[in-house]
């Protein structure tokens, strides 16, 4: 499927925004990257340099293409300039409802009528945001996973008002940047991946926090019993333990107890997962 989208703007060059922008540029798109000030853009430049090294080492075609991808990225702190030419704007700003609404309110006035808006939000539904976009028919969620070059799914989820042509266009774009598009037919908090993953990880933690089994044995059970390449505690360590903590601490009573257990036994001891060299496993 080929895409009509040529120019892409990414709002917010943090963890995910930098990856989305860089992956799109790596696949040949001209990408404008917007962030709030020069300090944020300086951080973004460092992220892009790290991505060049990662793609060179890990991604097929990276040795030839990783450095030239940088030439297709234009960084700006001017929102009107960022919006002016975009066929598609992908929003990856912090997960704060009011901030996202305000930003879409500004974009509604700045972007041309043709521009499609897509949110990468993990926990908000596109319905929570659509009214602020001024173009609910050209708005939907396009949700990426961290380490986009390896975990290359893109979940596409519209509202009842999203134009089916826009939906298909965004699916085609996702394919064009090397993603496996996952089409979601109606709104679902957690999309597909987190609908499966969150209860799975919680069940694993119940086994360990409840004293039923060790993390390594739970992982062995899952790997050997199902043929999966990794077990839940290996997944925890890759995600980093703060994110599951933040999800569970806002959950029901049992989830909150699990969050406290995770904090006391791991997070407070500096065991944050792969990023700190130790989580459920040791990496050094
Ligand atoms: P982050 O905190 O790493 O980055 C956010 C970026 O947005 C920062 O560079 C910040 O300077 C910038 N920003 C702040 N206010 C802004 C504004 N008004 N306009 C433009 N930019 C602004 O956050 P992140 O982890 O990249 O998450 C961003 C979005 O992506 C969230 O909606 C999150 O739910 C979603 N997401 C995150 C992950 C993940 O693993 N981190 C995975 C999938 C989706």
Coordinates of C-alpha atoms and ligand atoms in Angstrom, one line a residue, residues 10-20 34-37 39-41 43-44 47 79 91-96 99-100 102-103 106 119-124 142-147 191 194 239 243, ligand 1:
X10 CA 6.3 15.2 15.1
X11 CA 5.4 17.3 18.2
X12 CA 7.5 16.5 21.2
X13 CA 10.9 15.0 20.7
X14 CA 11.1 13.0 24.0
X15 CA 11.5 9.2 24.3
X16 CA 8.9 8.3 21.7
X17 CA 8.7 11.4 19.6
X18 CA 12.4 11.2 18.8
X19 CA 12.1 7.6 17.8
X20 CA 9.0 8.2 15.6
X34 CA 8.8 20.6 17.1
X35 CA 9.6 21.0 20.8
X36 CA 9.0 23.8 23.3
X37 CA 12.4 25.4 23.6
X39 CA 17.0 23.2 25.6
X40 CA 14.5 20.5 24.6
X41 CA 15.8 20.6 21.0
X43 CA 18.2 17.0 24.2
X44 CA 16.5 15.9 21.0
X47 CA 18.7 11.5 21.3
X79 CA 4.7 25.7 16.0
X91 CA 1.7 14.3 18.6
X92 CA 4.0 12.8 21.2
X93 CA 3.9 15.4 24.0
X94 CA 3.5 14.6 27.7
X95 CA 0.5 12.5 28.8
X96 CA -1.4 15.4 30.2
X99 CA -1.8 20.1 27.6
X100 CA -2.8 17.9 24.7
X102 CA -4.5 23.2 24.3
X103 CA -1.9 22.0 21.7
X106 CA -3.5 25.8 18.5
X119 CA -1.9 11.1 18.8
X120 CA 0.6 8.7 20.2
X121 CA -1.1 8.8 23.6
X122 CA -0.9 5.5 25.6
X123 CA -3.7 6.0 28.1
X124 CA -6.1 8.7 26.6
X142 CA -1.3 6.1 16.0
X143 CA 0.4 4.4 18.9
X144 CA 4.0 3.1 18.7
X145 CA 5.9 1.0 21.1
X146 CA 9.2 2.0 22.7
X147 CA 12.2 0.8 20.7
X191 CA -5.2 -0.7 22.5
X194 CA -1.5 -3.2 26.7
X239 CA 10.1 -1.7 30.3
X243 CA 6.1 2.4 34.5
Ligands
LIG1 P1 8.7 12.4 27.1 O1 8.5 13.1 28.4 O2 10.0 11.6 27.0 O3 8.7 13.5 26.0 C1 7.8 14.5 25.9 C2 8.4 15.7 25.0 O4 7.3 16.6 24.8 C3 9.5 16.4 25.7 O5 10.6 16.5 24.8 C4 8.9 17.7 26.0 O6 9.9 18.8 26.0 C5 7.9 17.9 24.9 N1 6.8 18.8 25.2 C6 6.3 19.2 26.4 N2 5.3 20.1 26.3 C7 5.2 20.2 24.9 C8 4.3 21.0 24.1 N3 3.3 21.8 24.6 N4 4.4 20.9 22.8 C9 5.4 20.1 22.2 N5 6.2 19.4 23.0 C10 6.1 19.4 24.3 O7 7.4 11.5 26.8 P2 7.3 10.2 26.0 O8 7.6 9.0 26.9 O9 8.0 10.3 24.7 O10 5.7 10.2 25.8 C11 5.1 11.1 24.9 C12 3.7 10.5 24.5 O11 3.9 9.2 23.9 C13 2.7 10.3 25.6 O12 1.5 10.6 25.1 C14 2.9 8.8 25.9 O13 1.7 8.3 26.5 C15 3.2 8.2 24.6 N6 3.9 6.9 24.6 C16 5.0 6.7 25.3 C17 5.7 5.5 25.3 C18 6.9 5.2 26.1 O14 7.3 4.1 26.2 N7 7.6 6.2 26.6 C19 5.2 4.5 24.5 C20 4.0 4.7 23.7 C21 3.4 6.0 23.7

